[in-house]
Short mmCIF file of C-alpha atoms and ligand atoms in Angstrom, two decimals:
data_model
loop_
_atom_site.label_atom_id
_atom_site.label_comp_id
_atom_site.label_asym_id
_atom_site.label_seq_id
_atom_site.Cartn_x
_atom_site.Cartn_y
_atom_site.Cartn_z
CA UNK A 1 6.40 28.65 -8.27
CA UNK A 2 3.27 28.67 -10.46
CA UNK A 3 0.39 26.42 -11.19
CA UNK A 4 -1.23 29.25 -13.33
CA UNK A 5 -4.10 28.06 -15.05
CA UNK A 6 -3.55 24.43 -14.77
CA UNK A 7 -6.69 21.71 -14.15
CA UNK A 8 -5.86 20.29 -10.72
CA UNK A 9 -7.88 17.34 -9.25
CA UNK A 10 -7.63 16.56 -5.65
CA UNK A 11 -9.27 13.16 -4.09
CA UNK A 12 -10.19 13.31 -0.40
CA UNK A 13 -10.24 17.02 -0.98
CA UNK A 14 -12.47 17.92 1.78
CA UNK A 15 -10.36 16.51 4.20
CA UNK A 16 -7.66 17.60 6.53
CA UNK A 17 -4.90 17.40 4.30
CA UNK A 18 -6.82 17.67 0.81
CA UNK A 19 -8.63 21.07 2.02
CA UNK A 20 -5.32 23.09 2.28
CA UNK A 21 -3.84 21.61 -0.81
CA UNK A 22 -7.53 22.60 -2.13
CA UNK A 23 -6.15 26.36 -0.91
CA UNK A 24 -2.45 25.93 -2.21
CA UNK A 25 -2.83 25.21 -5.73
CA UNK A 26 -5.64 27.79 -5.75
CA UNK A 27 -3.46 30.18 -4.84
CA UNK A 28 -1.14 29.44 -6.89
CA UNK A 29 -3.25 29.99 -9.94
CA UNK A 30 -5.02 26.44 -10.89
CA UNK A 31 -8.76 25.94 -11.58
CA UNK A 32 -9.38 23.16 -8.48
CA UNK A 33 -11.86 20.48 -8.53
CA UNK A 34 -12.30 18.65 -5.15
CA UNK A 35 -13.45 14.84 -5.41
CA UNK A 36 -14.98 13.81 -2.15
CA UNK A 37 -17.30 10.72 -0.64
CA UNK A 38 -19.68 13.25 1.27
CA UNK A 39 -23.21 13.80 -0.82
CA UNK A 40 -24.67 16.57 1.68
CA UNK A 41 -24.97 19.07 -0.55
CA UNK A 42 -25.43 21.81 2.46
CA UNK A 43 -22.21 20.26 4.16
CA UNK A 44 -20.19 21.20 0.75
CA UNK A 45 -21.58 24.23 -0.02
CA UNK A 46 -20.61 25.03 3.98
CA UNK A 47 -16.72 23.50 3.37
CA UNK A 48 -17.01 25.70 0.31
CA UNK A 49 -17.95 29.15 2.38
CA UNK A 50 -16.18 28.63 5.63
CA UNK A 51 -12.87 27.51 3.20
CA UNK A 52 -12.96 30.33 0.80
CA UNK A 53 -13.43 27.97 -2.25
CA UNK A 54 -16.54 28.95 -3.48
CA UNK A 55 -14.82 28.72 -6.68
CA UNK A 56 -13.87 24.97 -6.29
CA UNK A 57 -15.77 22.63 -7.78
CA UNK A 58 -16.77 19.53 -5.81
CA UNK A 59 -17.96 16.00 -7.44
CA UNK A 60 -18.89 13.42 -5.21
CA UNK A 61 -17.80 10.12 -5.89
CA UNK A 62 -17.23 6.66 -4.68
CA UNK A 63 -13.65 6.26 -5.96
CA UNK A 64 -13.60 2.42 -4.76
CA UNK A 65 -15.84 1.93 -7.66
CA UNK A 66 -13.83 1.75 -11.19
CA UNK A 67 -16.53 2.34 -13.10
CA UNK A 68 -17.79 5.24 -10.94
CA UNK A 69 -14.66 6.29 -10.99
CA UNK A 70 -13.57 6.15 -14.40
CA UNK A 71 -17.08 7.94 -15.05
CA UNK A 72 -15.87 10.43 -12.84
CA UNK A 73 -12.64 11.47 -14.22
CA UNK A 74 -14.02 11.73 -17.51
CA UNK A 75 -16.99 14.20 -16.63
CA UNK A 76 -13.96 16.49 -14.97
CA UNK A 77 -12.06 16.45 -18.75
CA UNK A 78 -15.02 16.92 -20.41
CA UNK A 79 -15.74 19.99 -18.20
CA UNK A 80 -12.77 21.52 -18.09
CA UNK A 81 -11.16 20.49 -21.12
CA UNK A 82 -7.63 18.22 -18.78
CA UNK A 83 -6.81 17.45 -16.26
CA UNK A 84 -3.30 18.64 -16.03
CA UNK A 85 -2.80 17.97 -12.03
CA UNK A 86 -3.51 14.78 -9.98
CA UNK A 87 -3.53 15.52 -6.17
CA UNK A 88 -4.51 11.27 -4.73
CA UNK A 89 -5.09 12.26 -1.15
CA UNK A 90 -8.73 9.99 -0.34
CA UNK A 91 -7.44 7.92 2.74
CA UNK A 92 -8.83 6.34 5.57
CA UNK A 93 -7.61 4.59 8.72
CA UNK A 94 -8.63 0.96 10.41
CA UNK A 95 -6.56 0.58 13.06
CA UNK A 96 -5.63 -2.63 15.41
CA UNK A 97 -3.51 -5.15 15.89
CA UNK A 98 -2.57 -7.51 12.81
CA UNK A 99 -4.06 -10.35 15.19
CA UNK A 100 -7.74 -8.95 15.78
CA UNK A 101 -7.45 -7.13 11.66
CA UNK A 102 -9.98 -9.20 10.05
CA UNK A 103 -10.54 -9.16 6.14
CA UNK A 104 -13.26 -5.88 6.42
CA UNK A 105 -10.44 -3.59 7.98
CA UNK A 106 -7.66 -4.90 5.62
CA UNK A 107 -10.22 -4.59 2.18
CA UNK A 108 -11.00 -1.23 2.93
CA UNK A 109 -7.93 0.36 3.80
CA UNK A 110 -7.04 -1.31 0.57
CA UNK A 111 -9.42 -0.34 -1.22
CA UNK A 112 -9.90 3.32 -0.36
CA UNK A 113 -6.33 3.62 -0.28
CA UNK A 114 -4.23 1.97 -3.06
CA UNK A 115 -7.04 1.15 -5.57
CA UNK A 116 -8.59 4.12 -5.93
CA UNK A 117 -5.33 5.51 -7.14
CA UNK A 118 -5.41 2.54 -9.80
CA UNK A 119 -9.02 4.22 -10.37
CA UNK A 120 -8.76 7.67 -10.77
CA UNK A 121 -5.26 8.05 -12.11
CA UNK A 122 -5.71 5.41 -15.35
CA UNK A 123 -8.61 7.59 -16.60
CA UNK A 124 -6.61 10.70 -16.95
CA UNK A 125 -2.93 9.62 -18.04
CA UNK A 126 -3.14 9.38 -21.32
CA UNK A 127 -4.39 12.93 -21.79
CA UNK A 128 -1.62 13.50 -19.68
CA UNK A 129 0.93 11.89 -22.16
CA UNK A 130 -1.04 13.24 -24.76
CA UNK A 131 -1.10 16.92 -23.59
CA UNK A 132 2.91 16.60 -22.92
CA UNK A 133 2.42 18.09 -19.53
CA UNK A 134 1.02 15.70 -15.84
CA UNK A 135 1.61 15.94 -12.22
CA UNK A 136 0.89 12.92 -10.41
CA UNK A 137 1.06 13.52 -6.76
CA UNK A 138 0.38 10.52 -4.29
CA UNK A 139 0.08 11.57 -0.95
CA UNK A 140 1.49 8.62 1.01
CA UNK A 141 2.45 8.69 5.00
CA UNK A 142 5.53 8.24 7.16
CA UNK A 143 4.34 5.25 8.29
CA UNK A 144 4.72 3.35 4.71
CA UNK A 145 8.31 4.07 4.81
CA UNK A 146 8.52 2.89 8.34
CA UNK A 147 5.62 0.78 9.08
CA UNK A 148 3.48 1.18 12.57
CA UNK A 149 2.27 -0.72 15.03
CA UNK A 150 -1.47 -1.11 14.64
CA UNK A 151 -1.41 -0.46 10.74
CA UNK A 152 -0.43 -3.24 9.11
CA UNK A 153 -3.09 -2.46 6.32
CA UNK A 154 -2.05 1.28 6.11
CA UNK A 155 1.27 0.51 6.04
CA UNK A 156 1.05 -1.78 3.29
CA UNK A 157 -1.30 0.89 0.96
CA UNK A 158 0.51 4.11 1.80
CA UNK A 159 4.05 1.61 0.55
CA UNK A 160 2.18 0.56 -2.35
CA UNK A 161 1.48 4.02 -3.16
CA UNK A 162 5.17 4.95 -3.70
CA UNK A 163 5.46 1.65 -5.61
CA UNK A 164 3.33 2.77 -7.73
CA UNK A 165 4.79 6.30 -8.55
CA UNK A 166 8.48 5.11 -8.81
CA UNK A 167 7.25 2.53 -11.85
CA UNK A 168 4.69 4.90 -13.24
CA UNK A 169 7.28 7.98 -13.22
CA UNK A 170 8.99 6.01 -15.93
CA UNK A 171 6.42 5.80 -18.02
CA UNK A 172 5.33 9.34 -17.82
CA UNK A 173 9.43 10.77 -17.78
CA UNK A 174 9.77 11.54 -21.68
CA UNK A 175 6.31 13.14 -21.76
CA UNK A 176 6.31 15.59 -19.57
CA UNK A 177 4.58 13.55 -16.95
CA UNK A 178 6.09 13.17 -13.33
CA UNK A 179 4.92 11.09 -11.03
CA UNK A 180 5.85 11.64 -7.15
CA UNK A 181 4.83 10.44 -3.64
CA UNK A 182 4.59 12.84 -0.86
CA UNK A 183 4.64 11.14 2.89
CA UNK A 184 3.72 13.06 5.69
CA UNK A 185 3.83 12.36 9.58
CA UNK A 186 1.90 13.29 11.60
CA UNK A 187 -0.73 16.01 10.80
CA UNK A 188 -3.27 18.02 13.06
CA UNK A 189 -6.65 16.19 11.24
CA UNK A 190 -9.77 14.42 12.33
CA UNK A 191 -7.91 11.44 11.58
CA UNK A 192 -5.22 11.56 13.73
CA UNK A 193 -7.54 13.30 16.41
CA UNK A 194 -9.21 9.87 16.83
CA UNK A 195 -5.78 7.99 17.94
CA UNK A 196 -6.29 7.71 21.75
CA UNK A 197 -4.91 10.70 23.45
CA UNK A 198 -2.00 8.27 25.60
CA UNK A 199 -0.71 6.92 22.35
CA UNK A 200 -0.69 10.28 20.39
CA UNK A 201 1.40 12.01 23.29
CA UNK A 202 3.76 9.19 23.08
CA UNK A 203 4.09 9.73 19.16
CA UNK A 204 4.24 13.04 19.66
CA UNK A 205 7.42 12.92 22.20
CA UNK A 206 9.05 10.98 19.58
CA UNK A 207 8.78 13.63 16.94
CA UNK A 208 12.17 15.47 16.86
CA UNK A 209 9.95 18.46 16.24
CA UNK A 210 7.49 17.35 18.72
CA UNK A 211 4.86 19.02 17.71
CA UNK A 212 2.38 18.05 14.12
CA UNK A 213 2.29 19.22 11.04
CA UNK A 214 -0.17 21.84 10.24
CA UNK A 215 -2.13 20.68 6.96
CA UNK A 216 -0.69 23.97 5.39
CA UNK A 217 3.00 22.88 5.72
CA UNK A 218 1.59 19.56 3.86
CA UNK A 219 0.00 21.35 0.95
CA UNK A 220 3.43 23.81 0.42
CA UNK A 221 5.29 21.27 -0.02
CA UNK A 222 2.33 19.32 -2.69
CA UNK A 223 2.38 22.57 -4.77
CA UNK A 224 6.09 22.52 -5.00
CA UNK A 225 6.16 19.22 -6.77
CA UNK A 226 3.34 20.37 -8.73
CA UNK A 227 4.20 23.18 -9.80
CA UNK A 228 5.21 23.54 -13.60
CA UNK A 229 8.91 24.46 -12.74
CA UNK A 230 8.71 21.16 -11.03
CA UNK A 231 9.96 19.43 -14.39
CA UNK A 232 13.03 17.42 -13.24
CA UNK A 233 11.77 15.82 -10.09
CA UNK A 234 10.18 12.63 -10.81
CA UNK A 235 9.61 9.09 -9.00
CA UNK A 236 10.79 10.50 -5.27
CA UNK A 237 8.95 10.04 -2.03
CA UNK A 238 9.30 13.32 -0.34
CA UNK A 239 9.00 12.82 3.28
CA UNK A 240 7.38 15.96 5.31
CA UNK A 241 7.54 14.83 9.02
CA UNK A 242 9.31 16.80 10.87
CA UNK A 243 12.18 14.47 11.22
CA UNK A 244 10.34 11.40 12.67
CA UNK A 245 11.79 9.29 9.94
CA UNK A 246 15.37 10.06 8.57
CA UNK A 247 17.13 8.22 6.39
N1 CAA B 1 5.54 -0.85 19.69
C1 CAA B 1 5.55 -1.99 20.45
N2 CAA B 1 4.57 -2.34 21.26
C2 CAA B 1 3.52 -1.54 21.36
C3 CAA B 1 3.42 -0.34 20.60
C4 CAA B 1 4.49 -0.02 19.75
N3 CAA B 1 4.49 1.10 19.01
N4 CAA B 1 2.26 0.25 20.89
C5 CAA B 1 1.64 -0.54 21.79
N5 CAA B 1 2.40 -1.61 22.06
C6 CAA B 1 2.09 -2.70 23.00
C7 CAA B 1 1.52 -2.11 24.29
O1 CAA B 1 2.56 -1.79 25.19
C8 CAA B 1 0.65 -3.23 24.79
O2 CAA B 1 1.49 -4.22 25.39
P1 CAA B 1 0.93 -5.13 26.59
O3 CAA B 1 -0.23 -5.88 26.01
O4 CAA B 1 2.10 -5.96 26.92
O5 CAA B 1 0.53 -4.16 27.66
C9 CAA B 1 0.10 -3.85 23.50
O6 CAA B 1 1.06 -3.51 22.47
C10 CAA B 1 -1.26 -3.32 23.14
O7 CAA B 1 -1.16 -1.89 22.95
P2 CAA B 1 -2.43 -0.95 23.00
O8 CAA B 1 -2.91 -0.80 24.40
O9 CAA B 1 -2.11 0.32 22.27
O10 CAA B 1 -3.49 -1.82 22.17
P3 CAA B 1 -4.92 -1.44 21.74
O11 CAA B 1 -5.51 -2.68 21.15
O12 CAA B 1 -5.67 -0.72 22.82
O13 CAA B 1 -4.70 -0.36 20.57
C11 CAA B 1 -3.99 0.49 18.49
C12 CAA B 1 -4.09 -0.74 19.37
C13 CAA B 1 -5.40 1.02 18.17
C14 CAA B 1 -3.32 0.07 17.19
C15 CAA B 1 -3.20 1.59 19.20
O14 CAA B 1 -1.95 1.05 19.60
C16 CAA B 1 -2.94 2.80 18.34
O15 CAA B 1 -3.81 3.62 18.11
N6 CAA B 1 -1.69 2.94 17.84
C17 CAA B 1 -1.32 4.09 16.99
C18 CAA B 1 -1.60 3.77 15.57
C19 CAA B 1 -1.22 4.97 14.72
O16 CAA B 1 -0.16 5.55 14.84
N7 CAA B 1 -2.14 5.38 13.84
C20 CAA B 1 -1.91 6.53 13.04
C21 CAA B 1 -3.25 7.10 12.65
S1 CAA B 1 -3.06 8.66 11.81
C22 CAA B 1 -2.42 8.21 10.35
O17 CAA B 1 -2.38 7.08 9.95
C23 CAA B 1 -1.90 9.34 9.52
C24 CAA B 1 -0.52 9.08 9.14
O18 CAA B 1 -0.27 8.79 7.98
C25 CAA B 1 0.54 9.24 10.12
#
C-alpha cells in the first residue's frame, strides 16, 4: 500500500485520532498538512517535535467558518500544487441527555462536526475531479451507526457524515474520486478520557474486545482506503470497533 507522494490534508490533525493518521500517511510516502483549531504556535511546534512531524505542515483554522475555510483549502493548493487526500477527522463531543441538550450543545456538535466537512471538502473537489485522482475519507464513529445514549447531537453528525460520502462517492466514481466513511469505537483519546470513569468501564465490558482502540489501529485502517491501490472501494462505512457493532 502506497500513498507515495500524494498531498494529504487531515482536519483535527492534532488530535487523538488525526495525529496517528498524521504518522500513517507519512509513512506511507505523502507530503501531510495538519489543519487544526489550536493557534499556540509553541504548542505546535511541541506536537510537531514530540510526534516526529517536523515535516508536517500545520495551518490553523476555524473550519466552522466557510469563508475561513474555503480560504484555507485554497492556500494548501496553492502551496502544494493539490490536494490529492482528504483525511475530515475535526470532531468534538457535547454530551447529555436529549432533555437538558439545549440549542448551544446541538449547534456545535453540528457545526464542528458535519459542516465543516461541507467546508473543507467543496473547496478541493473539483481539483479532485479535475486531477482524475481524490480520496475523501470521513472519519465517522460507531455510535452514528448505532446511536448512544447521551449523544443525540453526535449521533446525528457522525450519521450525516456517511450520508454524505455514500451520495458524494457517486459523483466522484468515474473520476477517480472515492469517497468513504471510516467509524471507529471506542479509541484511547482525550476525548473519550473525559467520559466518567463508571460509564467508560461499562462501555468497555461491552466491547467484545474489551479493551479500546489504539489511535494507530484507527489510522491503518485510514491509509488503507487511501491508499492509491484503494481504487475500487467507494461509498462504504468501514467500521473499526472491535466488534461493538456488527451487522
Ligand atoms: N441506556 C439506558 N439508560 C441509561 C444509559 C444507557 N446507555 N446510560 C445511562 N442510563 C440511565 C441511567 O441508568 C440513569 O437512570 P436513572 O435516572 O433511572 O438512575 C439515567 O439514564 C441517567 O444516567 P447518567 O447517570 O449517566 O446521567 P448523567 O446525566 O450523569 O450523564 C451522560 C449523562 C453524560 C450522557 C453519560 O451517560 C455519559 O457520559 N454517557 C456516555 C456517552 C458516550 O458514550 N460518549 C462517547 C464519548 S467518546 C466519543 O464520542 C467517541 C466515539 O465516537 C465513540
Amino acid at each position: 500500500m502506497s500513498s507515495k507522494d500524494r498531498i494529504a490534508v487531515v482536519t483535527g490533525g492534532m488530535g487523538g485520532i488525526g495525529t496517528a493518521i498524521c504518522q500513517q500517511l507519512k509513512a506511507e510516502g505523502a507530503k501531510v498538512v495538519a489543519i487544526t483549531h489550536k493557534s499556540d504556535m509553541d504548542e505546535i511546534a511541541a506536537w510537531q517535535q514530540d510526534n516526529d512531524l517536523t515535516d508536517v505542515d500545520v495551518v490553523a483554522a476555524d473550519l466552522v467558518d466557510v469563508e475561513a475555510s474555503a480560504a484555507v483549502m485554497k492556500g494548501i493548493i496553492e502551496k502544494q500544487g493539490r490536494v490529492d487526500i482528504l483525511v475530515n477527522c475535526a470532531g468534538i463531543t457535547r454530551d447529555t441527555t436529549f432533555k437538558k441538550m439545549d440549542a448551544d450543545k446541538w449547534n456545535a456538535v453540528i457545526d464542528t462536526n458535519l459542516n465543516s466537512v461541507y467546508n473543507v471538502t467543496q473547496p478541493v473537489w473539483n481539483q479532485m475531479l479535475e486531477n482524475g485522482f481524490g480520496r475523501v475519507i470521513n472519519i465517522s464513529s460507531v455510535n452514528g451507526q448505532r446511536g448512544q445514549f447521551g449523544q443525540a447531537n453526535y449521533s446525528a453528525a457522525k450519521a450525516g457524515m456517511h450520508g454524505f460520502s455514500m451520495a458524494l462517492a457517486y459523483e466522484g466514481a468515474t473520476k477517480g474520486v472515492t469517497v468513504n466513511t471510516l467509524s471507529p469505537g471506542y479509541v484511547e483519546t482525550a476525548m473519550t478520557s473525559a467520559i466518567r470513569e463508571d460509564v467508560l468501564a461499562a462501555i468497555i465490558g461491552g466491547i467484545p474486545m474489551r479493551r479500546m482502540a489504539k489511535p494507530e489501529e484507527i489510522a491503518s485502517a485510514v491509509a488503507f482506503l487511501a491508499a492509491d491501490e484503494s481504487t475500487y472501494i467507494t461509498g462504504v462505512n468501514l467500521p473499526v470497533n472491535g466488534g461493538l457493532f456488527i451487522h
